[in-house]
GROMACS .gro file of C-alpha atoms in nm:
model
  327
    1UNK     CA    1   8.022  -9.030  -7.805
    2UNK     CA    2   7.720  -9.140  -8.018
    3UNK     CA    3   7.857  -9.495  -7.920
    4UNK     CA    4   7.844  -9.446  -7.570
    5UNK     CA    5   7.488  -9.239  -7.597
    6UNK     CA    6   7.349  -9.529  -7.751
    7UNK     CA    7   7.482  -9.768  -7.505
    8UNK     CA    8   7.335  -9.551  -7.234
    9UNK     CA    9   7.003  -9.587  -7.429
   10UNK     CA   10   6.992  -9.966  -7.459
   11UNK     CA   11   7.102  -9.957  -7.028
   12UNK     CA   12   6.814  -9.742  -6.968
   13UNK     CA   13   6.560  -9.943  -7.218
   14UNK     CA   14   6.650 -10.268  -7.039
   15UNK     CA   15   6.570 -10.158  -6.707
   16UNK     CA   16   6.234 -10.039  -6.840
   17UNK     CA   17   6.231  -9.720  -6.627
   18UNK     CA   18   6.080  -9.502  -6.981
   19UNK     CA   19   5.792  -9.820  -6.971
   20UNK     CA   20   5.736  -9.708  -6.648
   21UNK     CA   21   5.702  -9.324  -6.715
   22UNK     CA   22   5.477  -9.393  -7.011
   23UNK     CA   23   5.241  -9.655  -6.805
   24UNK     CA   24   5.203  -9.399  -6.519
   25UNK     CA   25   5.053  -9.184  -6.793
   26UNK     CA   26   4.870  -9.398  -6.920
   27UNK     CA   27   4.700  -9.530  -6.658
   28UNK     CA   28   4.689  -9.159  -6.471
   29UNK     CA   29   4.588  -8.984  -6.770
   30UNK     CA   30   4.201  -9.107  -6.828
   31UNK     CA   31   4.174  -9.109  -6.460
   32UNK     CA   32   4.222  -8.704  -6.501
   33UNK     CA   33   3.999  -8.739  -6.821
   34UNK     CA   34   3.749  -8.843  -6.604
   35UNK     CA   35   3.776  -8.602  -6.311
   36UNK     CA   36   3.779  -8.343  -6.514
   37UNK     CA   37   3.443  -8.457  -6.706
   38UNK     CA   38   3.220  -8.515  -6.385
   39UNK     CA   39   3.344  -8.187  -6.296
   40UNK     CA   40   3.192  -8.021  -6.580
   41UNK     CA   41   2.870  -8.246  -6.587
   42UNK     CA   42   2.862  -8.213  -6.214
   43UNK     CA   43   2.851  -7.782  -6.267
   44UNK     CA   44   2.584  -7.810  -6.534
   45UNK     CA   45   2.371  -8.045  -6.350
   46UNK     CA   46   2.363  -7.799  -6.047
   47UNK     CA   47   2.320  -7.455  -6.272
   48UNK     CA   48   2.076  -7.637  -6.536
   49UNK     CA   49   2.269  -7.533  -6.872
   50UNK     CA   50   2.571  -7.581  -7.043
   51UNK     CA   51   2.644  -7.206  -7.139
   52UNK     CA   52   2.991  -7.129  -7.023
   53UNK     CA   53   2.923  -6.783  -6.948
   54UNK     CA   54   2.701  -6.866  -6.698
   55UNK     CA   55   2.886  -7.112  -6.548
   56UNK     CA   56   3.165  -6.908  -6.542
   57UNK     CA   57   2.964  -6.602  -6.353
   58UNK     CA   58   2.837  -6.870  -6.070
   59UNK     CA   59   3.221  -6.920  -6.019
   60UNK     CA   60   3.285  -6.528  -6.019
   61UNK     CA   61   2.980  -6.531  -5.721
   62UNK     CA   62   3.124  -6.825  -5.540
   63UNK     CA   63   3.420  -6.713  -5.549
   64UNK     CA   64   3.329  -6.338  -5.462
   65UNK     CA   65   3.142  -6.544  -5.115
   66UNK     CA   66   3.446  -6.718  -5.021
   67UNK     CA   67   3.633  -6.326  -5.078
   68UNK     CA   68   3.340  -6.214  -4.791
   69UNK     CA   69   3.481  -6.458  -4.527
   70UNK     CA   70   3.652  -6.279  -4.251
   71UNK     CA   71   3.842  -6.645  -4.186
   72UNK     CA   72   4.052  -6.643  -4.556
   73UNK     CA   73   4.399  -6.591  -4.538
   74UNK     CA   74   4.534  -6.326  -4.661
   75UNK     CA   75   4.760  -6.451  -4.928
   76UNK     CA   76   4.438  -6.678  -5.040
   77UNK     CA   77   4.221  -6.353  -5.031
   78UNK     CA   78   4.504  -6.202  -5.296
   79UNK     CA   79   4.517  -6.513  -5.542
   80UNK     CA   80   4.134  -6.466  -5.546
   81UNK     CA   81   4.080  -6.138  -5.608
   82UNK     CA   82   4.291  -6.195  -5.891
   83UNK     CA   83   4.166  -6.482  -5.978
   84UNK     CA   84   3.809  -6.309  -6.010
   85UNK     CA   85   3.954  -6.016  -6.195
   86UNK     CA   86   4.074  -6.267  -6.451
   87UNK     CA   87   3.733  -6.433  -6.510
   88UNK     CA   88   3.563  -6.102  -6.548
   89UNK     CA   89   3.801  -6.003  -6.801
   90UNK     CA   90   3.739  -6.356  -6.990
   91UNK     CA   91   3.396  -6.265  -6.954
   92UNK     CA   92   3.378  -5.967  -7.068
   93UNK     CA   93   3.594  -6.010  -7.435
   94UNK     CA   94   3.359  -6.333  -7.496
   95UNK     CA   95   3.615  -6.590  -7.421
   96UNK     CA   96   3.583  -6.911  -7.286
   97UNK     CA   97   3.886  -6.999  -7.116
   98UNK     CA   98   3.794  -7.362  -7.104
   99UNK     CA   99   3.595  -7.460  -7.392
  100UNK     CA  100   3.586  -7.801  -7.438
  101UNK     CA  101   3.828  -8.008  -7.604
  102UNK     CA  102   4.123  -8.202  -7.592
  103UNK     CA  103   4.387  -7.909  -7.659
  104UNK     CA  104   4.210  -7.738  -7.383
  105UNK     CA  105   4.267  -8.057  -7.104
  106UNK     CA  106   4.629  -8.083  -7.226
  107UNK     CA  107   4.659  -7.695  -7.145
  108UNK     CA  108   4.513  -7.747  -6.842
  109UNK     CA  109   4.722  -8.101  -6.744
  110UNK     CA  110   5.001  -7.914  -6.786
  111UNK     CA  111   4.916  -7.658  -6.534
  112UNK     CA  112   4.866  -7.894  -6.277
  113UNK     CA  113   5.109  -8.123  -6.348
  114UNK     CA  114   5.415  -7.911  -6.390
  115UNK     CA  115   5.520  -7.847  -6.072
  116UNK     CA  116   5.484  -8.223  -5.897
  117UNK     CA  117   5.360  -8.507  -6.108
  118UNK     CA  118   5.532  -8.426  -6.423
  119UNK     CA  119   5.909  -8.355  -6.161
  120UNK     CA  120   5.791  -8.717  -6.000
  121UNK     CA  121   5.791  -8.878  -6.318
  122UNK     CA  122   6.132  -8.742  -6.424
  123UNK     CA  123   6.293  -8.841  -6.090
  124UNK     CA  124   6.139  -9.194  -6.179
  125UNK     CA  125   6.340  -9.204  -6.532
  126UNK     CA  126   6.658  -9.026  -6.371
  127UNK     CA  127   6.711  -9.110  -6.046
  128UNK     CA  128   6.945  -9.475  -6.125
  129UNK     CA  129   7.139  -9.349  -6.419
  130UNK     CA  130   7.444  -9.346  -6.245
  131UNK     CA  131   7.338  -9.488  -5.938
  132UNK     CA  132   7.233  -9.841  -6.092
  133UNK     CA  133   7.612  -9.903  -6.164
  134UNK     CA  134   7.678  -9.953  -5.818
  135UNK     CA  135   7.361 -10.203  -5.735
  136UNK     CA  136   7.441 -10.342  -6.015
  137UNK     CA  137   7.832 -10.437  -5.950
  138UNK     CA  138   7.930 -10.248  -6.294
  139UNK     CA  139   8.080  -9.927  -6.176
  140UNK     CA  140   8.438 -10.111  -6.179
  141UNK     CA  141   8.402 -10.197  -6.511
  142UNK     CA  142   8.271  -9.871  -6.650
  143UNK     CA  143   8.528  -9.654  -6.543
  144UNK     CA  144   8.840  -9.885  -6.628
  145UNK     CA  145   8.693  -9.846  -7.019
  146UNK     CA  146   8.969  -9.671  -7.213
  147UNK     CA  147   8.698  -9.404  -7.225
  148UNK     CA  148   8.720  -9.028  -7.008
  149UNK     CA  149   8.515  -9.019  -6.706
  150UNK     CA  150   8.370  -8.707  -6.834
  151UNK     CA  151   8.280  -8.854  -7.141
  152UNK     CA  152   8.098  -9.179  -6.964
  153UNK     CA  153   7.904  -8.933  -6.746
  154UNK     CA  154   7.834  -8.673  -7.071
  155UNK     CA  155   7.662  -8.991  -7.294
  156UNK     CA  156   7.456  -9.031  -6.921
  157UNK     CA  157   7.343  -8.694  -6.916
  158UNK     CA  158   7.239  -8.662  -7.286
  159UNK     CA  159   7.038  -8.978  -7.244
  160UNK     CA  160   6.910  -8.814  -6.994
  161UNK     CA  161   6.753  -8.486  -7.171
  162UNK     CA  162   6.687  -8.725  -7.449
  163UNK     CA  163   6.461  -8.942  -7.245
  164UNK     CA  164   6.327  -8.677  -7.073
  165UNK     CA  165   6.218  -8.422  -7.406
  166UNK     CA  166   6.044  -8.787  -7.536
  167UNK     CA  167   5.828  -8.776  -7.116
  168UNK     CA  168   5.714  -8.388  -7.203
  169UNK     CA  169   5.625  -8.493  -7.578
  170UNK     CA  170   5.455  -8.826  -7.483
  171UNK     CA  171   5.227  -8.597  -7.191
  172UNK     CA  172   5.103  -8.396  -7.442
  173UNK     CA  173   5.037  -8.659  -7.727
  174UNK     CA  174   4.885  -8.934  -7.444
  175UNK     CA  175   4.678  -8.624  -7.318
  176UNK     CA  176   4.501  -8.523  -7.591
  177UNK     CA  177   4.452  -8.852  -7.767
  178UNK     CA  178   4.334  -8.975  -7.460
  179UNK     CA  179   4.087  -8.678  -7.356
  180UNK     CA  180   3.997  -8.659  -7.708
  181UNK     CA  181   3.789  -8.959  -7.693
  182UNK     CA  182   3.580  -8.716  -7.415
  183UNK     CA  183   3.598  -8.369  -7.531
  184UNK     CA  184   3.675  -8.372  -7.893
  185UNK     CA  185   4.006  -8.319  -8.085
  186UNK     CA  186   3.946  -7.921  -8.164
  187UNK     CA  187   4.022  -7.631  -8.018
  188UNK     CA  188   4.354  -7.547  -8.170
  189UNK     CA  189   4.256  -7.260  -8.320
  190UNK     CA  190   4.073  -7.151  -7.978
  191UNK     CA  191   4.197  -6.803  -7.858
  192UNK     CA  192   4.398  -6.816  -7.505
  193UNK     CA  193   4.448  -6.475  -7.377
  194UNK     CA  194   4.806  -6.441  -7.194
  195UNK     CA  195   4.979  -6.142  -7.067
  196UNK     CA  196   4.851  -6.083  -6.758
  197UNK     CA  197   5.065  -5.860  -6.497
  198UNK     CA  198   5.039  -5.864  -6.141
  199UNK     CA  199   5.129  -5.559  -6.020
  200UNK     CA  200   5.136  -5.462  -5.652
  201UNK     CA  201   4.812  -5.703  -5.574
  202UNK     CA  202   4.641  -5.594  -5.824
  203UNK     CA  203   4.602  -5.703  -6.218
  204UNK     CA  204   4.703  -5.539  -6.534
  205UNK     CA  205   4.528  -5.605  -6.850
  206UNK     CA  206   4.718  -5.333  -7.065
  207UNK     CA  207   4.986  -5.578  -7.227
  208UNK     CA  208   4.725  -5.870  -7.208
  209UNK     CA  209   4.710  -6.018  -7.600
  210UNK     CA  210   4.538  -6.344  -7.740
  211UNK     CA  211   4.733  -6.646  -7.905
  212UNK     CA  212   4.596  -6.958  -8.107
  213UNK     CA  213   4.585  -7.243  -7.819
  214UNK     CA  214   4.897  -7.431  -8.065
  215UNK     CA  215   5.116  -7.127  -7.978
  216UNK     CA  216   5.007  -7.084  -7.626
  217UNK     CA  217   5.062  -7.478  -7.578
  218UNK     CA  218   5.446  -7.471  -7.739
  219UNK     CA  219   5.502  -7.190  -7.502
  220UNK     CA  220   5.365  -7.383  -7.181
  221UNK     CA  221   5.498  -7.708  -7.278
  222UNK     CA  222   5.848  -7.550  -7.355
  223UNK     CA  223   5.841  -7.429  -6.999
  224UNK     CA  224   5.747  -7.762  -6.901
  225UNK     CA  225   6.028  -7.920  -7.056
  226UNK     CA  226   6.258  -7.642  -6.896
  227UNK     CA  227   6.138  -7.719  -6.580
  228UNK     CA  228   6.181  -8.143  -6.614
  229UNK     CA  229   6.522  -8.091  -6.764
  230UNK     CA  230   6.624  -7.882  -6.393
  231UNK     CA  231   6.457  -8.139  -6.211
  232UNK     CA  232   6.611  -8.441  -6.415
  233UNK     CA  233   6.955  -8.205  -6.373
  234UNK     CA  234   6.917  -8.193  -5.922
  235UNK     CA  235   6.783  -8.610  -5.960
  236UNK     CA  236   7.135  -8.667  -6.193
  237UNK     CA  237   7.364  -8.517  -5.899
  238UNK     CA  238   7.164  -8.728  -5.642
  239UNK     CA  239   7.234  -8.995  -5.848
  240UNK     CA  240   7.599  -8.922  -5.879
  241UNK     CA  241   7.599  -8.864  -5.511
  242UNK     CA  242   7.463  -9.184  -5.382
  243UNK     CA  243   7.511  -9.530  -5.435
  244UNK     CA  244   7.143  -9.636  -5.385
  245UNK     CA  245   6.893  -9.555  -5.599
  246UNK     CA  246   6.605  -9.591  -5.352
  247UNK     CA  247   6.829  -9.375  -5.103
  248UNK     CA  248   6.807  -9.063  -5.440
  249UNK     CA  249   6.415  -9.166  -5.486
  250UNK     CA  250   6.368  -9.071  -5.132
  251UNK     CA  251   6.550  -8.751  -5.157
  252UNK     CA  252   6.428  -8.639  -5.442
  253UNK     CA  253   6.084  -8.743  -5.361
  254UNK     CA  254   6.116  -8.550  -5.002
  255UNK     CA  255   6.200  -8.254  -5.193
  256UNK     CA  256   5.957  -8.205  -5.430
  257UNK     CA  257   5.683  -8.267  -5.175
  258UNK     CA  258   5.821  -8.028  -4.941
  259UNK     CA  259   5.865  -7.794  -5.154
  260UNK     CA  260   5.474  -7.817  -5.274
  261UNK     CA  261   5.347  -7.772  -4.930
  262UNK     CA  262   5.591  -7.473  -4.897
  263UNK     CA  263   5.475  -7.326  -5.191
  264UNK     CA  264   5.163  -7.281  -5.029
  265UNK     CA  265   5.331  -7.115  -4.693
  266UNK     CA  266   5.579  -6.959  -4.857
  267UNK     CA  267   5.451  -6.615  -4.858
  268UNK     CA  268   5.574  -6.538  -4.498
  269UNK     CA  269   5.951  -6.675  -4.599
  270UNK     CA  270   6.104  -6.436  -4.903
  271UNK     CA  271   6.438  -6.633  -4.923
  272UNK     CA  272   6.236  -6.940  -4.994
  273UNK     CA  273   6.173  -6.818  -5.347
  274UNK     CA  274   6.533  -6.908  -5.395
  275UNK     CA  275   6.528  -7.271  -5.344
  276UNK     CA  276   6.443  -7.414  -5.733
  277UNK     CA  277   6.111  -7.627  -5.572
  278UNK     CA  278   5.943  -7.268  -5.505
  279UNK     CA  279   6.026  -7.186  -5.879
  280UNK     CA  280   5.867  -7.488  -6.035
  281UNK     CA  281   5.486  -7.314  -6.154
  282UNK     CA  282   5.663  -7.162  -6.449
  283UNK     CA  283   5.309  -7.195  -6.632
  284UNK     CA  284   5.138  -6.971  -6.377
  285UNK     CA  285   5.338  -6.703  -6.521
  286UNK     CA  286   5.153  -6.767  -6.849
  287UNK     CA  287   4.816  -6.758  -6.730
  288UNK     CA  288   4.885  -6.442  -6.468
  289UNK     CA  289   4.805  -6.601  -6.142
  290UNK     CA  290   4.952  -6.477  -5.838
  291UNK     CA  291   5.306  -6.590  -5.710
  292UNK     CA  292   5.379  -6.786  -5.441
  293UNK     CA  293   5.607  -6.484  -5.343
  294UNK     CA  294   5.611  -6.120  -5.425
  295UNK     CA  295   5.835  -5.983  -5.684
  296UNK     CA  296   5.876  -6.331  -5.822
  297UNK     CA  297   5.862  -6.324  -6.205
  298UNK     CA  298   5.949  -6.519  -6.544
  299UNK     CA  299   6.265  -6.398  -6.593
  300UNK     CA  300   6.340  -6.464  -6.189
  301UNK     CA  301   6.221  -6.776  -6.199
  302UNK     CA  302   6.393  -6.916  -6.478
  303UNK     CA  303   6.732  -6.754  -6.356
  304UNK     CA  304   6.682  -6.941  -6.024
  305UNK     CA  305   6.575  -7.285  -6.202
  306UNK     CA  306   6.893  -7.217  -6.451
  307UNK     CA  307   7.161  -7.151  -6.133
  308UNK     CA  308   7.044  -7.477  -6.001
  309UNK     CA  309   7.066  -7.684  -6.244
  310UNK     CA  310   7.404  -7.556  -6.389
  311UNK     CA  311   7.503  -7.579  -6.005
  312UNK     CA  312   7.378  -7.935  -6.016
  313UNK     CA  313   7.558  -8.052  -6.311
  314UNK     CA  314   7.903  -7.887  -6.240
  315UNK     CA  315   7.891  -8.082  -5.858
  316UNK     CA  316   7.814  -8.397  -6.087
  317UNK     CA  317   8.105  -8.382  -6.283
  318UNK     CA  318   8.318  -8.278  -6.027
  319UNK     CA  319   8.209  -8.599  -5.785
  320UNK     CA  320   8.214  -8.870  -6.068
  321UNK     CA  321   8.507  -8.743  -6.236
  322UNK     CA  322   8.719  -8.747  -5.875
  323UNK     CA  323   8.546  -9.021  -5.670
  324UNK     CA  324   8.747  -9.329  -5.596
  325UNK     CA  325   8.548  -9.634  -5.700
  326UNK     CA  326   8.826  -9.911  -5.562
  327UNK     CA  327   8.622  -9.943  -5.207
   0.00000   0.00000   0.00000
């Protein structure tokens, strides 16, 4: 098997797809860097200081005007409200939930990126594992190998979540050497308060508790893997299922970006919260904002993404293992 894996590893090298992954970060990476520093400078230019606390009670005010607007929608009015509740309690225990620093961008990278960049990039590395064999003429060849079809498609798949641990580590390391160079390299020690619960619209600060920013970044970036492994899982099947990689690309690529705009609608539609693109924020459960749908949770959430994926994989097998390559 460890033959085969590294086989798979040398295939994958060769067509340069990991390059790929790593020069999207690269090149992505200081863009955010950027953004995210005239954002700050741009906030203390118009409040005339750098003190976070006031800065962060101008975005309590703005945010309690936009609240005031007869014209919000409802569900935007909720993930406000909280939102607001959550800076007021930040405010009030003396924390800065973004002081500056490069641990502090990768925390918040993650956040955004967990749900579609970091899922595009996986599809990217995925999506011709298996697919590639039959572009490339070498399907034949591969299966009449003395070897089980279950093992050829095993080595594949553990490649795969290989490849794909190495894409959540290398986000993290490019995004805080990277951001370093802007904000700093401290703030490990920096206290991130977590255990937030939303409970019928409103928020619950009785089990909230602070964590180094280390701890609270293994946690976030262990759901982050989670959630790349389920994605690189659904882009494997695709790629078992069709013989054209830019045929999965497109499917997988449809998917995720349907299922962020439903995210956003998906209030009105409660069985959506079963389809695994809904289910993708698992950070927001960290932080305590608002779900996309009511009575969503971590453990829900994680159960869906699991179901899914093990769903995924077992219709992989089953279609390699059985499919008649001769045509």
């Amino acid at each position: 098997m460890l033959g085969l894996v590294e086989n798979e590893t040398i295939k994958l090298l060769r067509r340069r797809r990991f390059l790929v992954v790593l020069l999207i970060l690269a090149i992505l990476i200081p863009i955010f860097t950027y953004a995210q520093y005239r954002s700050v400078q741009t906030a203390q230019e118009q409040m005339g200081t750098s003190d976070w606390r006031a800065l962060l009670q101008q975005q309590i005010v703005d945010t309690q005007n936009r609240l005031a607007s007869s014209r919000l929608p409802e569900e935007w009015r909720e993930f406000l409200k909280i939102r607001v509740q959550q800076q007021q309690y930040y405010l009030d225990h003396d924390i800065n939930p973004m002081a500056p620093g490069a641990p502090t961008f990768a925390r918040g990278f993650m956040d955004q990126a967990v749900s579609l960049f970091l899922p595009m990039i996986i599809v990217v590395l995925a999506v011709d594992l298996v697919s590639a064999e039959y572009s490339e003429g070498t399907i034949k060849l591969l299966l009449t190998r003395p070897v089980k079809r279950w093992k050829v498609l095993t080595s594949k798949y553990l490649t795969l979540l290989l490849f794909t641990s190495l894409t959540v580590l290398m986000s993290l390391v490019l995004a805080y050497l990277i951001s370093g160079v802007v904000f700093g390299y401290a703030g490990w020690d920096m206290p991130v308060l977590t255990g937030f619960e939303i409970t019928g619209g409103e928020l619950q600060t009785a089990g909230v508790f602070t964590l180094p920013q280390w701890k609270y970044l293994l946690m976030q970036y262990g759901l982050g893997w989670f959630v790349s492994i389920v994605v690189g899982t659904i882009t494997f099947m695709v790629s078992v299922l069709v013989r054209s990689a830019a045929a999965g690309m497109g499917i997988m690529m449809a998917a995720l970006i349907s299922g962020s705009i439903l995210t956003q609608m998906a209030s009105s539609w409660e069985s959506s919260k079963y389809l695994f693109v809904v289910n993708l924020q698992l950070t927001d459960y960290l932080s305590g904002t608002l779900p996309p749908i009511k009575g969503m949770s971590l453990p829900f959430s994680l159960t869906i993404l699991s179901v899914w994926g093990i769903a995924a994989l077992i219709i992989a097998y089953i279609w390699f293992i059985k499919r008649d390559v001769t045509s």
